[in-house]
mmCIF file of C-alpha atoms in Angstrom:
data_model
loop_
_atom_site.group_PDB
_atom_site.id
_atom_site.type_symbol
_atom_site.label_atom_id
_atom_site.label_comp_id
_atom_site.label_asym_id
_atom_site.label_seq_id
_atom_site.Cartn_x
_atom_site.Cartn_y
_atom_site.Cartn_z
ATOM 1 C CA TRP A 1 31.284 -5.993 20.142
ATOM 2 C CA VAL A 2 33.621 -7.795 17.781
ATOM 3 C CA VAL A 3 35.916 -6.187 15.235
ATOM 4 C CA THR A 4 36.026 -8.405 12.164
ATOM 5 C CA MET A 5 38.178 -6.131 10.016
ATOM 6 C CA PRO A 6 41.955 -6.500 10.232
ATOM 7 C CA PHE A 7 42.675 -3.307 12.210
ATOM 8 C CA SER A 8 45.962 -3.102 13.998
ATOM 9 C CA LYS A 9 46.141 -2.660 17.758
ATOM 10 C CA HIS A 10 47.952 0.625 17.214
ATOM 11 C CA TRP A 11 45.153 2.053 15.071
ATOM 12 C CA PHE A 12 42.564 1.048 17.669
ATOM 13 C CA ALA A 13 44.574 2.632 20.500
ATOM 14 C CA LEU A 14 44.981 5.815 18.444
ATOM 15 C CA ALA A 15 41.217 5.949 17.769
ATOM 16 C CA ILE A 16 40.356 5.459 21.450
ATOM 17 C CA GLY A 17 42.955 8.065 22.455
ATOM 18 C CA SER A 18 41.510 10.543 19.954
ATOM 19 C CA ILE A 19 38.011 10.041 21.316
ATOM 20 C CA PHE A 20 39.300 10.652 24.852
ATOM 21 C CA VAL A 21 41.098 13.865 23.807
ATOM 22 C CA ILE A 22 38.043 15.150 21.917
ATOM 23 C CA SER A 23 35.698 14.391 24.817
ATOM 24 C CA SER A 24 38.112 16.044 27.249
ATOM 25 C CA VAL A 25 38.219 19.200 25.116
ATOM 26 C CA VAL A 26 34.410 19.297 24.845
ATOM 27 C CA SER A 27 34.048 18.744 28.589
ATOM 28 C CA ALA A 28 36.568 21.463 29.413
ATOM 29 C CA GLN A 29 34.784 23.932 27.151
ATOM 30 C CA THR A 30 31.361 23.022 28.496
ATOM 31 C CA LEU A 31 32.379 22.986 32.143
ATOM 32 C CA SER A 32 34.956 25.782 32.148
ATOM 33 C CA GLY A 33 37.121 23.525 34.310
ATOM 34 C CA ARG A 34 35.267 24.440 37.514
ATOM 35 C CA PRO A 35 34.042 21.493 39.543
ATOM 36 C CA ALA A 36 30.603 21.512 41.148
ATOM 37 C CA LEU A 37 30.426 22.075 44.907
ATOM 38 C CA GLN A 38 33.808 23.835 44.745
ATOM 39 C CA GLY A 39 35.387 20.419 44.264
ATOM 40 C CA TYR A 40 33.826 18.777 47.314
ATOM 41 C CA ASP A 41 32.801 15.144 46.989
ATOM 42 C CA PRO A 42 28.959 15.061 47.004
ATOM 43 C CA VAL A 43 28.900 11.512 48.403
ATOM 44 C CA SER A 44 31.034 12.572 51.381
ATOM 45 C CA PHE A 45 28.217 14.772 52.716
ATOM 46 C CA TYR A 46 26.312 11.588 53.543
ATOM 47 C CA GLN A 47 29.256 9.899 55.270
ATOM 48 C CA ARG A 48 30.732 10.072 58.736
ATOM 49 C CA GLY A 49 33.108 13.018 58.917
ATOM 50 C CA GLY A 50 31.034 15.150 56.559
ATOM 51 C CA PRO A 51 32.071 16.991 53.441
ATOM 52 C CA ALA A 52 35.533 16.304 52.069
ATOM 53 C CA GLN A 53 37.422 17.897 49.218
ATOM 54 C CA GLY A 54 37.548 15.639 46.160
ATOM 55 C CA ILE A 55 40.493 15.234 43.832
ATOM 56 C CA ALA A 56 40.665 15.472 40.038
ATOM 57 C CA LYS A 57 41.926 11.889 39.812
ATOM 58 C CA TYR A 58 38.372 10.775 40.617
ATOM 59 C CA GLU A 59 36.012 12.836 38.503
ATOM 60 C CA ALA A 60 32.728 12.425 36.661
ATOM 61 C CA VAL A 61 30.589 14.568 34.419
ATOM 62 C CA TRP A 62 26.900 14.665 35.161
ATOM 63 C CA ASN A 63 24.213 17.145 34.177
ATOM 64 C CA GLY A 64 26.762 19.345 32.422
ATOM 65 C CA ARG A 65 28.917 19.694 35.525
ATOM 66 C CA LEU A 66 32.255 18.286 36.616
ATOM 67 C CA TRP A 67 32.221 16.476 39.984
ATOM 68 C CA TYR A 68 35.231 15.438 42.089
ATOM 69 C CA PHE A 69 35.391 12.571 44.573
ATOM 70 C CA THR A 70 37.696 11.526 47.388
ATOM 71 C CA ASN A 71 38.041 7.959 46.114
ATOM 72 C CA LEU A 72 36.951 5.486 43.458
ATOM 73 C CA VAL A 73 34.179 4.018 45.629
ATOM 74 C CA ASN A 74 32.469 7.412 45.976
ATOM 75 C CA GLN A 75 32.924 8.106 42.268
ATOM 76 C CA VAL A 76 31.209 4.823 41.353
ATOM 77 C CA ARG A 77 28.424 5.363 43.908
ATOM 78 C CA PHE A 78 27.705 8.789 42.442
ATOM 79 C CA GLN A 79 27.801 7.552 38.858
ATOM 80 C CA SER A 80 25.302 4.805 39.666
ATOM 81 C CA ALA A 81 22.764 7.260 41.184
ATOM 82 C CA PRO A 82 23.852 10.903 40.759
ATOM 83 C CA ALA A 83 20.486 12.446 41.669
ATOM 84 C CA GLU A 84 20.710 10.787 45.088
ATOM 85 C CA PHE A 85 23.920 12.621 45.948
ATOM 86 C CA ALA A 86 23.954 15.886 43.985
ATOM 87 C CA PRO A 87 22.782 18.971 45.877
ATOM 88 C CA GLN A 88 19.302 20.260 45.225
ATOM 89 C CA PHE A 89 19.032 23.188 42.803
ATOM 90 C CA MET A 90 22.442 22.185 41.377
ATOM 91 C CA GLY A 91 24.175 23.698 44.393
ATOM 92 C CA TYR A 92 22.454 27.061 44.539
ATOM 93 C CA CYS A 93 21.352 28.223 47.970
ATOM 94 C CA PRO A 94 17.637 27.339 48.286
ATOM 95 C CA VAL A 95 16.880 30.459 50.343
ATOM 96 C CA GLU A 96 18.431 32.737 47.730
ATOM 97 C CA PHE A 97 16.888 30.720 44.922
ATOM 98 C CA ALA A 98 13.433 31.043 46.526
ATOM 99 C CA ALA A 99 13.969 34.819 46.434
ATOM 100 C CA GLY A 100 14.887 34.692 42.743
ATOM 101 C CA ARG A 101 18.670 34.906 43.130
ATOM 102 C CA ARG A 102 21.219 32.351 41.926
ATOM 103 C CA ILE A 103 23.805 32.395 44.693
ATOM 104 C CA PRO A 104 25.996 29.295 44.968
ATOM 105 C CA GLY A 105 25.910 27.449 48.253
ATOM 106 C CA GLN A 106 29.026 26.990 50.354
ATOM 107 C CA PRO A 107 29.911 23.320 50.898
ATOM 108 C CA LYS A 108 30.657 23.844 54.594
ATOM 109 C CA VAL A 109 27.143 25.263 55.196
ATOM 110 C CA PHE A 110 24.788 22.427 54.395
ATOM 111 C CA GLU A 111 21.902 20.299 55.591
ATOM 112 C CA ILE A 112 20.673 16.856 54.658
ATOM 113 C CA TYR A 113 16.883 17.120 54.782
ATOM 114 C CA GLU A 114 14.613 14.250 53.746
ATOM 115 C CA ASP A 115 17.681 12.472 52.316
ATOM 116 C CA LYS A 116 18.502 15.421 50.026
ATOM 117 C CA LEU A 117 21.559 17.666 50.163
ATOM 118 C CA TYR A 118 21.052 21.422 50.397
ATOM 119 C CA VAL A 119 23.964 23.880 50.467
ATOM 120 C CA PHE A 120 23.538 27.466 51.663
ATOM 121 C CA SER A 121 25.178 30.785 50.876
ATOM 122 C CA ASP A 122 25.958 31.383 54.554
ATOM 123 C CA ARG A 123 24.929 30.462 58.097
ATOM 124 C CA SER A 124 22.090 33.020 58.229
ATOM 125 C CA ALA A 125 20.517 31.485 55.091
ATOM 126 C CA LEU A 126 20.674 28.054 56.744
ATOM 127 C CA LEU A 127 18.949 29.445 59.857
ATOM 128 C CA LEU A 128 16.211 31.078 57.745
ATOM 129 C CA TRP A 129 15.725 27.781 55.946
ATOM 130 C CA GLN A 130 15.439 25.867 59.215
ATOM 131 C CA ARG A 131 12.817 28.301 60.539
ATOM 132 C CA GLY A 132 10.618 28.171 57.431
ATOM 133 C CA ARG A 133 11.721 25.066 55.611
ATOM 134 C CA SER A 134 8.397 24.048 54.050
ATOM 135 C CA VAL A 135 7.607 27.525 52.681
ATOM 136 C CA MET A 136 11.127 28.123 51.358
ATOM 137 C CA GLN A 137 11.349 24.640 49.906
ATOM 138 C CA SER A 138 8.036 25.123 48.090
ATOM 139 C CA ARG A 139 9.074 28.527 46.703
ATOM 140 C CA ALA A 140 12.464 27.280 45.572
ATOM 141 C CA TYR A 141 11.011 24.182 43.897
ATOM 142 C CA ASN A 142 8.346 26.253 42.135
ATOM 143 C CA ARG A 143 11.045 28.574 40.767
ATOM 144 C CA TRP A 144 13.154 25.574 39.766
ATOM 145 C CA LEU A 145 10.242 23.959 37.914
ATOM 146 C CA LYS A 146 9.397 27.253 36.202
ATOM 147 C CA GLN A 147 13.032 27.673 35.147
ATOM 148 C CA GLU A 148 13.097 24.112 33.790
ATOM 149 C CA SER A 149 9.894 24.640 31.773
ATOM 150 C CA ASP A 150 11.115 28.017 30.417
ATOM 151 C CA SER A 151 14.422 26.642 29.123
ATOM 152 C CA PRO A 152 14.520 25.533 25.465
#
């Protein structure tokens, strides 16, 4: 991209700054300032040491949600393939979701199953999931697909 008109550097910086402020305001309104996964870094679930709290310095917006990361490397990894790292059902507990309830999962109660992250409302939900994974997974995915097809 080449600017052929004689714009000053100051005008260009002001324009870029305005775009940043406008996009920040839109993001804040859309996201209500609450990060997904209670601010935990979704990439960290797949790393040694497990889930780690992200920081606002490293953030990204994906799928209408704000995501925090522990470092720039994790932020870039997520941005290059967000669906690989984001929790299934956008962080709702799959057991609750299978039963028709939208209860957010707790980041400290999770399982990586078939390379996908699932977060659960509590330890008992995780145990129910582990006992009947295929049935619960099928129910939750069917509800998810129905919800996706019902939305405008």
